[in-house]
Short mmCIF file of C-alpha atoms in Angstrom, two decimals:
data_model
loop_
_atom_site.label_atom_id
_atom_site.label_comp_id
_atom_site.label_asym_id
_atom_site.label_seq_id
_atom_site.Cartn_x
_atom_site.Cartn_y
_atom_site.Cartn_z
CA MET C 146 128.08 136.99 150.18
CA LYS C 147 129.66 134.52 152.22
CA LYS C 148 126.78 133.61 153.72
CA PHE C 149 125.61 132.48 150.26
CA ILE C 150 128.96 130.61 149.89
CA THR C 151 127.61 128.85 152.75
CA ILE C 152 125.01 128.00 151.71
CA SER C 153 126.18 126.66 148.39
CA SER C 154 128.41 124.70 149.72
CA LEU C 155 125.57 122.58 150.85
CA VAL C 156 124.62 122.02 147.39
CA PRO C 157 126.97 118.26 147.20
CA ILE C 158 125.18 117.04 149.27
CA LEU C 159 122.59 116.86 146.89
CA PHE C 160 123.12 115.10 144.82
CA ILE C 161 124.39 111.62 147.20
CA ALA C 162 123.57 108.43 145.86
CA GLY C 163 120.96 106.13 147.34
CA CYS C 164 120.99 102.38 148.13
CA SER C 165 119.28 101.09 145.48
CA GLN C 166 116.21 98.60 146.13
CA ILE C 167 116.17 97.04 143.14
CA PRO C 168 116.32 93.23 142.28
CA SER C 169 119.42 91.72 140.82
CA TYR C 170 117.23 91.72 136.66
CA GLU C 171 118.46 88.09 135.08
CA HIS C 172 117.47 88.20 131.50
CA PRO C 173 114.41 84.65 131.66
CA LYS C 174 115.66 81.08 130.90
CA THR C 175 113.36 79.73 128.09
CA GLU C 176 114.41 75.95 126.41
CA LEU C 177 114.45 76.99 123.00
CA PRO C 178 114.67 74.35 119.60
CA LYS C 179 118.54 75.15 118.36
CA THR C 180 116.38 74.74 114.82
CA TRP C 181 113.08 75.18 112.64
CA PRO C 182 111.76 70.74 111.71
CA SER C 183 113.84 69.53 109.00
CA GLU C 184 110.92 68.91 106.62
CA ASN C 185 109.86 72.77 107.56
CA ALA C 186 113.33 74.38 106.68
CA GLY C 187 113.52 74.23 102.87
CA LEU C 188 110.95 77.06 103.62
CA VAL C 189 113.22 79.05 104.82
CA LEU C 190 116.04 80.76 101.43
CA GLN C 191 119.04 81.90 102.52
CA MET C 192 118.51 85.52 100.11
CA ASN C 193 119.48 89.37 100.71
CA VAL C 194 116.18 90.63 100.38
CA ASP C 195 114.38 94.21 101.53
CA ASP C 196 111.15 94.59 102.02
CA LYS C 197 110.41 96.44 99.13
CA SER C 198 111.46 93.89 96.98
CA TRP C 199 110.16 91.02 99.39
CA TRP C 200 106.23 92.84 98.82
CA GLN C 201 106.46 93.42 95.07
CA GLN C 202 107.80 90.01 93.81
CA LEU C 203 104.37 88.66 96.08
CA SER C 204 101.82 91.38 94.63
CA GLY C 205 104.25 91.70 90.87
CA ASP C 206 103.57 95.40 91.05
CA GLN C 207 104.46 97.98 93.46
CA SER C 208 100.50 98.35 94.15
CA LEU C 209 100.75 96.74 97.51
CA GLN C 210 104.01 97.81 98.72
CA THR C 211 102.42 101.83 97.52
CA LEU C 212 99.36 100.69 100.49
CA ILE C 213 101.50 99.16 102.96
CA ASP C 214 102.98 103.09 102.64
CA GLU C 215 99.79 105.22 103.28
CA ALA C 216 98.79 102.75 106.06
CA LEU C 217 101.81 103.65 107.71
CA GLU C 218 100.86 107.03 106.69
CA HIS C 219 97.61 107.43 107.88
CA ASN C 220 96.41 104.26 109.79
CA SER C 221 94.86 104.66 113.62
CA ASP C 222 96.03 102.46 115.21
CA ILE C 223 99.10 103.22 114.57
CA ALA C 224 98.56 107.25 114.72
CA LEU C 225 97.81 106.32 118.26
CA ALA C 226 100.74 103.48 119.40
CA LYS C 227 102.98 107.30 117.51
CA LEU C 228 101.13 109.47 120.74
CA ASN C 229 101.73 105.95 123.53
CA LEU C 230 105.84 106.29 122.77
CA LEU C 231 105.71 110.35 122.36
CA GLN C 232 103.43 109.99 125.89
CA ALA C 233 106.25 107.69 127.14
CA GLN C 234 109.40 109.70 125.80
CA SER C 235 107.40 112.13 127.55
CA LEU C 236 106.99 110.49 132.02
CA LEU C 237 110.79 109.78 131.23
CA LYS C 238 112.55 113.30 130.85
CA GLN C 239 109.73 113.52 133.76
CA SER C 240 111.24 111.10 135.68
CA GLN C 241 114.57 112.37 135.47
CA SER C 242 114.17 115.63 135.92
CA SER C 243 113.56 114.46 140.13
CA ARG C 244 117.35 113.30 139.97
CA PHE C 245 117.86 116.99 140.50
CA PRO C 246 117.00 120.15 142.91
CA GLU C 247 114.34 122.21 141.94
CA ILE C 248 115.58 125.78 142.21
CA GLY C 249 112.58 128.95 141.67
CA LEU C 250 112.21 132.20 142.64
CA THR C 251 110.51 133.85 145.29
CA ALA C 252 108.80 137.88 145.29
CA GLY C 253 106.92 139.47 147.31
CA LEU C 254 105.73 143.03 148.49
CA SER C 255 103.48 143.89 150.99
CA ARG C 256 101.44 147.26 153.44
CA THR C 257 100.01 146.90 157.40
CA GLN C 258 98.86 148.93 159.09
CA THR C 259 98.60 148.40 163.09
CA SER C 260 94.97 149.09 164.94
CA ASP C 261 95.64 151.37 167.37
CA GLU C 262 93.14 149.49 169.41
CA ALA C 263 94.72 146.51 169.18
CA TYR C 264 97.31 145.01 172.19
CA PRO C 265 99.34 146.72 172.69
CA GLN C 266 97.34 150.26 172.20
CA PHE C 267 97.89 153.49 170.97
CA THR C 268 100.91 152.48 169.17
CA GLN C 269 99.68 151.94 165.58
CA THR C 270 102.10 152.13 162.93
CA SER C 271 102.52 151.27 159.08
CA TYR C 272 105.35 149.51 157.40
CA GLY C 273 106.40 147.95 154.26
CA ASN C 274 108.00 144.03 153.47
CA PHE C 275 109.65 143.46 149.98
CA SER C 276 111.71 140.79 149.27
CA LEU C 277 113.56 138.50 146.88
CA GLY C 278 115.08 135.01 147.29
CA THR C 279 115.47 132.06 145.55
CA LEU C 280 114.52 128.91 145.96
CA LEU C 281 115.61 125.68 146.39
CA SER C 282 114.22 122.11 147.25
CA TYR C 283 115.65 118.43 147.18
CA GLU C 284 114.47 115.34 147.93
CA LEU C 285 117.20 113.40 149.03
CA ASP C 286 117.65 108.66 146.87
CA LEU C 287 119.31 107.79 149.86
CA TRP C 288 117.09 104.30 149.00
CA GLY C 289 117.57 104.58 145.33
CA LYS C 290 113.73 105.46 144.56
CA VAL C 291 114.96 107.93 141.62
CA ASP C 292 116.79 105.62 139.72
CA ALA C 293 113.76 102.93 140.39
CA LEU C 294 111.39 104.73 138.94
CA ASN C 295 114.25 106.03 136.35
CA GLN C 296 114.83 102.54 135.84
CA GLN C 297 110.61 101.64 135.50
CA ALA C 298 110.35 104.99 132.75
CA GLU C 299 113.16 103.18 130.53
CA ALA C 300 111.46 99.74 130.40
CA ASN C 301 108.10 101.97 130.03
CA LEU C 302 109.18 103.33 127.15
CA ASN C 303 111.51 100.83 125.88
CA ALA C 304 108.52 98.62 125.35
CA THR C 305 106.01 101.04 123.89
CA GLN C 306 108.59 102.16 121.28
CA ALA C 307 108.27 98.16 120.61
CA ASP C 308 104.86 97.90 120.44
CA TYR C 309 104.51 100.93 118.03
CA GLN C 310 107.31 97.95 116.03
CA THR C 311 104.29 95.76 116.78
CA VAL C 312 102.17 97.79 115.28
CA LYS C 313 102.94 98.93 112.29
CA LEU C 314 104.82 95.02 111.56
CA THR C 315 100.18 94.16 112.60
CA VAL C 316 98.90 96.88 109.94
CA SER C 317 101.43 95.59 107.14
CA ALA C 318 100.49 92.28 107.41
CA ALA C 319 97.01 93.38 107.60
CA VAL C 320 97.34 94.80 104.53
CA ALA C 321 98.97 92.13 102.34
CA ASN C 322 96.71 89.91 103.47
CA ALA C 323 93.88 92.27 102.63
CA TYR C 324 95.03 93.66 99.08
CA LEU C 325 95.97 89.31 98.16
CA ASN C 326 91.96 88.21 99.57
CA LEU C 327 91.25 91.40 96.78
CA MET C 328 93.42 89.61 94.14
CA ALA C 329 92.21 87.23 94.46
CA LEU C 330 88.20 88.04 94.73
CA ASN C 331 89.40 89.67 91.43
CA GLN C 332 89.92 86.84 89.86
CA ASP C 333 87.15 84.89 90.60
CA VAL C 334 84.66 87.66 89.75
CA GLU C 335 87.04 87.73 86.45
CA LEU C 336 87.02 83.72 86.05
CA ALA C 337 83.25 84.02 86.94
CA GLU C 338 82.30 86.00 84.14
CA ASN C 339 84.12 84.28 81.61
CA THR C 340 82.01 81.88 83.13
CA VAL C 341 78.69 83.67 82.69
CA GLN C 342 79.81 84.35 79.53
CA SER C 343 81.02 80.89 77.84
CA ARG C 344 77.30 79.58 79.70
CA LYS C 345 75.36 82.23 77.30
CA GLU C 346 77.25 81.15 74.35
CA ALA C 347 76.14 77.45 75.77
CA LEU C 348 72.45 78.41 75.88
CA GLU C 349 72.35 80.93 72.62
CA LEU C 350 73.53 77.21 71.27
CA ARG C 351 70.49 75.17 73.06
CA GLN C 352 68.27 77.95 71.64
CA THR C 353 68.90 77.15 68.16
CA GLN C 354 69.49 73.48 68.26
CA LEU C 355 66.15 73.25 69.97
CA GLU C 356 64.59 75.33 67.01
CA TYR C 357 66.46 72.71 64.60
CA GLY C 358 64.83 69.55 66.95
CA SER C 359 68.02 68.32 67.79
CA VAL C 360 67.92 68.69 71.44
CA THR C 361 64.76 68.74 73.96
CA PRO C 362 63.59 71.89 75.68
CA LEU C 363 64.67 70.15 78.98
CA SER C 364 67.97 70.64 77.36
CA VAL C 365 67.67 74.19 76.97
CA HIS C 366 66.09 74.68 80.39
CA GLN C 367 68.73 72.59 81.90
CA ALA C 368 71.48 75.71 80.03
CA GLU C 369 69.55 78.09 81.72
CA ALA C 370 69.15 76.82 85.52
CA GLU C 371 73.34 77.05 85.42
CA LEU C 372 73.27 80.38 83.27
CA ALA C 373 70.99 81.53 86.46
CA SER C 374 73.57 79.54 89.10
CA VAL C 375 77.16 80.56 87.66
CA GLU C 376 75.67 84.50 87.66
CA LEU C 377 74.48 85.29 91.31
CA ALA C 378 78.49 83.24 91.87
CA PHE C 379 78.90 86.01 89.79
CA ASN C 380 77.09 88.84 91.31
CA GLN C 381 78.16 87.35 94.98
CA GLN C 382 81.82 87.52 94.43
CA GLN C 383 81.35 91.24 93.50
CA VAL C 384 79.76 91.93 96.77
CA GLN C 385 82.43 90.10 98.14
CA ARG C 386 85.30 92.25 96.09
CA ASP C 387 83.51 95.04 96.81
CA LEU C 388 83.07 94.92 101.00
CA GLN C 389 87.17 94.00 100.66
CA LEU C 390 88.23 97.63 99.40
CA HIS C 391 86.18 99.10 101.25
CA ALA C 392 88.18 97.70 104.58
CA LEU C 393 91.57 98.18 102.39
CA ALA C 394 90.37 101.22 102.23
CA VAL C 395 89.88 101.34 105.64
CA LEU C 396 92.70 99.70 106.74
CA VAL C 397 94.76 101.85 104.88
CA GLY C 398 94.03 105.27 106.48
CA ARG C 399 91.29 106.84 103.84
CA SER C 400 88.52 109.41 104.50
CA PRO C 401 85.00 108.64 103.90
CA LYS C 402 85.32 111.05 101.31
CA SER C 403 87.32 108.61 98.87
CA LEU C 404 85.55 105.88 100.46
CA MET C 405 82.04 107.06 99.71
CA THR C 406 83.63 107.99 96.29
CA MET C 407 85.42 104.30 95.52
CA SER C 408 84.59 102.41 92.70
CA ARG C 409 85.79 98.77 91.23
CA GLU C 410 87.73 99.99 89.13
CA THR C 411 90.00 102.39 91.44
CA LEU C 412 92.40 99.22 92.56
CA GLN C 413 93.40 96.56 89.31
CA THR C 414 95.35 93.43 90.86
CA ASN C 415 97.60 90.92 88.71
CA LYS C 416 96.63 87.51 89.20
CA LEU C 417 97.28 84.93 92.49
CA THR C 418 100.61 82.98 91.19
CA LEU C 419 102.66 80.20 92.56
CA ILE C 420 105.85 81.66 94.20
CA GLU C 421 108.04 79.66 95.16
CA SER C 422 111.51 81.50 95.07
CA LEU C 423 110.29 84.30 97.52
CA PRO C 424 113.23 84.38 99.78
CA LEU C 425 113.39 84.75 103.11
CA PRO C 426 115.89 85.44 106.08
CA ASN C 427 117.40 82.22 106.99
CA ILE C 428 116.07 82.69 110.92
CA LEU C 429 117.82 80.63 114.01
CA PRO C 430 114.99 79.98 116.79
CA SER C 431 116.68 82.51 119.36
CA GLU C 432 117.07 84.83 116.92
CA LEU C 433 113.34 85.01 116.88
CA LEU C 434 113.46 86.06 120.80
CA GLU C 435 116.33 89.54 119.54
CA ARG C 436 113.22 90.31 116.49
CA ARG C 437 109.61 89.77 117.41
CA PRO C 438 109.16 92.99 119.33
CA ASP C 439 106.38 92.05 120.85
CA ILE C 440 109.50 89.65 122.64
CA LEU C 441 110.80 92.58 123.56
CA ALA C 442 108.31 94.91 124.50
CA ALA C 443 107.09 91.72 127.22
CA GLU C 444 110.58 91.93 128.85
CA GLN C 445 110.70 96.51 128.73
CA ARG C 446 108.12 95.56 131.65
CA LEU C 447 109.40 92.71 132.82
CA ILE C 448 112.44 94.57 133.63
CA ALA C 449 109.51 97.74 134.76
CA ALA C 450 107.96 95.43 136.52
CA ASN C 451 111.40 94.67 138.58
CA ALA C 452 112.19 98.65 139.14
CA ASN C 453 108.80 99.26 140.69
CA ILE C 454 109.99 96.24 143.78
CA GLY C 455 112.25 99.07 143.82
CA LEU C 456 109.93 101.53 144.62
CA ALA C 457 107.94 99.92 146.71
CA LYS C 458 110.60 98.68 148.91
CA ALA C 459 111.82 101.72 149.04
CA ALA C 460 108.79 103.69 150.00
CA LEU C 461 109.63 102.00 153.63
CA PHE C 462 112.33 104.11 155.09
CA PRO C 463 112.11 106.96 155.25
CA SER C 464 112.64 110.16 153.41
CA ILE C 465 114.67 113.22 153.93
CA SER C 466 113.29 116.97 151.87
CA LEU C 467 116.17 119.31 152.31
CA THR C 468 115.15 122.83 151.62
CA GLY C 469 117.74 126.41 150.94
CA LEU C 470 116.61 130.03 150.41
CA VAL C 471 118.96 132.80 149.88
CA GLY C 472 117.44 136.12 148.93
CA PHE C 473 116.65 139.41 149.44
CA GLN C 474 114.47 141.57 152.00
CA SER C 475 113.41 144.99 153.46
CA GLU C 476 111.26 147.37 154.99
CA ALA C 477 111.70 149.69 151.63
CA LEU C 478 111.79 148.87 148.06
CA ASN C 479 115.03 151.32 147.31
CA ARG C 480 116.87 149.63 150.24
CA LEU C 481 115.27 145.59 148.93
CA PHE C 482 119.25 145.62 148.06
CA ALA C 483 121.24 147.67 150.68
CA ALA C 484 124.61 146.27 153.03
CA GLY C 485 122.56 143.87 155.43
CA SER C 486 119.49 143.07 152.91
CA ASN C 487 120.36 139.28 152.57
CA ASN C 488 118.66 136.35 154.03
CA TRP C 489 118.85 133.07 153.83
CA ASN C 490 117.60 129.88 155.04
CA ALA C 491 118.24 126.27 155.18
CA SER C 492 116.24 123.31 156.01
CA ALA C 493 115.52 119.79 156.17
CA ASP C 494 112.67 117.63 157.20
CA ILE C 495 112.92 113.58 157.55
CA ASN C 496 109.28 112.38 157.23
CA ALA C 497 109.17 108.22 158.42
CA PRO C 498 106.76 105.86 158.43
CA ILE C 499 106.18 104.35 161.63
CA PHE C 500 102.72 103.10 161.42
CA ASP C 501 100.32 102.70 158.76
CA TYR C 502 98.56 99.38 158.74
CA GLY C 503 100.81 97.47 156.35
CA ARG C 504 100.61 99.52 153.13
CA ARG C 505 103.72 99.91 152.48
CA GLN C 506 104.82 96.56 152.56
CA THR C 507 101.12 95.29 151.19
CA ASN C 508 102.12 96.97 147.67
CA VAL C 509 105.78 95.40 147.73
CA GLU C 510 103.48 92.21 147.59
CA VAL C 511 101.79 93.68 144.88
CA SER C 512 104.73 94.61 142.65
CA GLU C 513 106.30 91.46 142.99
CA ILE C 514 103.16 89.46 142.46
CA GLU C 515 102.96 91.92 139.68
CA LYS C 516 106.79 90.86 137.98
CA GLN C 517 105.50 87.29 138.51
CA ALA C 518 102.67 87.86 136.67
CA MET C 519 104.98 90.26 134.17
CA LEU C 520 106.85 86.54 133.97
CA ILE C 521 104.48 84.82 132.91
CA GLN C 522 102.89 86.80 130.11
CA TYR C 523 106.75 87.02 128.34
CA GLN C 524 107.21 83.46 128.69
CA GLN C 525 102.99 82.93 126.89
CA THR C 526 104.56 85.73 124.39
CA ILE C 527 107.52 82.80 123.27
CA ARG C 528 104.62 79.88 123.30
CA THR C 529 102.21 82.24 121.15
CA ALA C 530 105.52 83.57 118.62
CA PHE C 531 107.11 79.99 118.05
CA LYS C 532 103.63 78.65 117.30
CA GLU C 533 103.16 81.09 114.79
CA VAL C 534 106.20 80.37 112.98
CA LEU C 535 105.25 76.73 113.43
CA ASP C 536 101.48 77.59 111.76
CA ALA C 537 102.92 79.65 109.20
CA MET C 538 105.80 77.15 108.18
CA THR C 539 102.86 74.41 108.42
CA GLN C 540 99.87 76.14 106.26
CA LEU C 541 103.06 76.75 103.50
CA GLU C 542 103.70 73.27 103.44
CA GLY C 543 100.09 72.03 103.03
CA SER C 544 99.09 74.42 100.64
CA TYR C 545 102.16 73.99 98.35
CA LYS C 546 100.67 70.02 98.21
CA GLN C 547 97.39 71.69 97.80
CA LEU C 548 98.57 73.09 95.03
CA GLU C 549 99.71 70.40 93.16
CA ALA C 550 96.58 68.05 93.78
CA GLN C 551 94.52 71.35 92.62
CA GLN C 552 96.54 71.83 89.12
CA HIS C 553 95.86 68.01 88.57
CA GLN C 554 92.39 67.95 89.86
CA VAL C 555 91.33 71.33 86.94
CA THR C 556 93.50 70.20 84.32
CA ALA C 557 91.63 66.09 84.43
CA LEU C 558 88.50 68.49 85.29
CA GLN C 559 89.04 70.00 81.84
CA GLN C 560 88.94 66.54 79.96
CA THR C 561 86.29 65.12 81.28
CA LEU C 562 84.18 68.80 80.33
CA ASP C 563 85.61 68.11 76.77
CA LEU C 564 85.24 64.47 76.26
CA ALA C 565 81.18 65.20 78.14
CA GLN C 566 80.62 68.01 75.29
CA THR C 567 82.24 65.96 72.79
CA ARG C 568 79.97 63.14 74.05
CA PHE C 569 76.80 64.93 73.76
CA ASP C 570 77.26 66.72 70.68
CA ALA C 571 77.87 63.03 69.25
CA GLY C 572 74.23 62.09 70.72
CA TYR C 573 76.35 59.42 73.13
CA SER C 574 75.05 60.84 76.37
CA SER C 575 72.52 63.73 78.07
CA TYR C 576 73.03 67.10 78.94
CA LEU C 577 72.66 66.33 82.06
CA GLU C 578 76.91 65.31 81.24
CA VAL C 579 77.79 68.25 80.27
CA LEU C 580 76.91 69.95 82.98
CA ASP C 581 78.00 68.24 85.95
CA ALA C 582 81.24 68.09 84.21
CA GLN C 583 80.96 72.62 83.70
CA ARG C 584 79.71 72.91 87.95
CA ASN C 585 82.72 70.30 89.21
CA LEU C 586 85.91 72.60 86.65
CA PHE C 587 84.44 75.94 87.79
CA SER C 588 84.34 74.69 91.50
CA ALA C 589 87.99 73.75 91.78
CA GLU C 590 89.16 76.66 89.48
CA LEU C 591 88.06 78.69 92.55
CA SER C 592 89.20 76.50 95.00
CA GLN C 593 92.72 76.46 93.06
CA VAL C 594 91.87 80.23 93.78
CA ALA C 595 91.96 79.81 97.62
CA VAL C 596 94.45 77.47 97.07
CA LYS C 597 96.89 79.79 95.87
CA LEU C 598 95.45 82.73 98.83
CA THR C 599 95.65 80.06 101.58
CA TYR C 600 99.77 80.36 100.27
CA SER C 601 100.65 83.41 99.81
CA THR C 602 98.56 84.28 103.31
CA ALA C 603 100.76 81.75 105.36
CA LEU C 604 103.44 83.63 103.52
CA VAL C 605 103.01 86.53 104.59
CA ASN C 606 102.43 84.98 108.51
CA LEU C 607 105.20 84.09 108.36
CA TYR C 608 106.95 87.64 107.84
CA LYS C 609 104.69 88.40 110.50
CA ALA C 610 105.86 85.48 113.18
CA LEU C 611 109.80 86.04 112.25
CA GLY C 612 109.36 89.96 112.82
CA GLY C 613 108.93 90.62 109.53
CA ASN C 614 111.43 94.11 108.34
CA TRP C 615 113.64 91.72 106.79
CA GLU C 616 116.62 94.31 105.56
CA THR C 617 116.21 97.29 109.49
CA GLN C 618 116.22 94.76 111.85
CA THR C 619 119.47 92.99 109.76
CA ALA C 620 120.68 96.13 110.13
CA LYS C 621 119.93 95.92 114.13
CA ASN C 622 121.99 92.11 114.59
CA PRO C 623 124.37 91.13 112.37
CA SER C 624 123.85 87.70 113.59
CA ILE C 625 120.62 87.58 111.75
CA LYS C 626 121.67 86.55 107.59
CA GLY C 627 120.52 87.60 104.57
#
């Protein structure tokens, strides 16, 4: 027992803190604007909002939020990102375990008989060997290698967690854009279908007028050609809508069976409308660095690269491994725990690099270069983030102005069609004027839907560019309003 106490007294030595080789980390300085461009500032409103209310106002119903929830549950990219997160958590636990000594149990039993013909001759004998003990081993962290490993693993975990949030945000925005596109295509199909019906009625009228001799066959053929043109557009819009529906089903994680049985009637949508009061939090440019998960992930990878330098530098110094064994050993199993059968052993091994052709020093240089690369990637991520915000604001403002002009065009073309029809019915012009007016109005109405889609998509892009998750992000960062 006294010998066991002697060995135990050495255990505190195992936890000697080493001298860290990790360079001091400083948060990269970035020159940021104090406010967003003044001409776009009016698009960012100071109003309280949560994600569900935001999506509902955007789509006009609960369907979009339901699809986003389905995607967050079943999307493959999110599932893979979650597995990467679980793996990073396990790697951190694995790294943290190296702080403590490894304790194992050893046991052995054997029976040996010597040869009479071996030297010394005529000394044949048989004996047993039974042992039971506890083995303790530990590598002293004199140079901060364990600390560097832990910091690296923790930073990688934080980066992976931010990646997970990035994927969720990206998928949510992708589902929203796909749903908005489906809304626009449904509206286009309805518009084309109504146009086909009106062209059929016009053709029937021209055929009746031909029978009474009030129009020539040319007018009938022109009406037939116009009907075929809008029928072609109608079929094309149907195909595009079905393709978009299939893409949306894959995005939300529908099974192949569900995908095969889907029909165009399975998802009805509202019409796209001009949303002038959709609330967005009043986020300052500096707060974007704290909200965007991709920026957070880039900085955490920079921190991990900084810790990796310390790990490479620690490898330049000697490593000391301690081993201790406390147990019992006896020739007979029934006397394994008898008095005097206890044994112990303690050892220390030193492994010091002398000449490795510069391999360890090269690892330090490589790790320093990797840190510089991570810094460049971090700075580029910030540039991309601000570009996406400015692009979304520009697109939002531009499409809003385009909508005003497009509405004026549709109104004017509707009046043009009414006048052209009146002139034709009165015999003052040919049917060609009516056809031109019909084509122009149909094209303008489709363009109006396209501009509304651009405007709504810009709102989603701005949501994504600002980091999304209004309610969640606001709870984490009190400085974010709304």
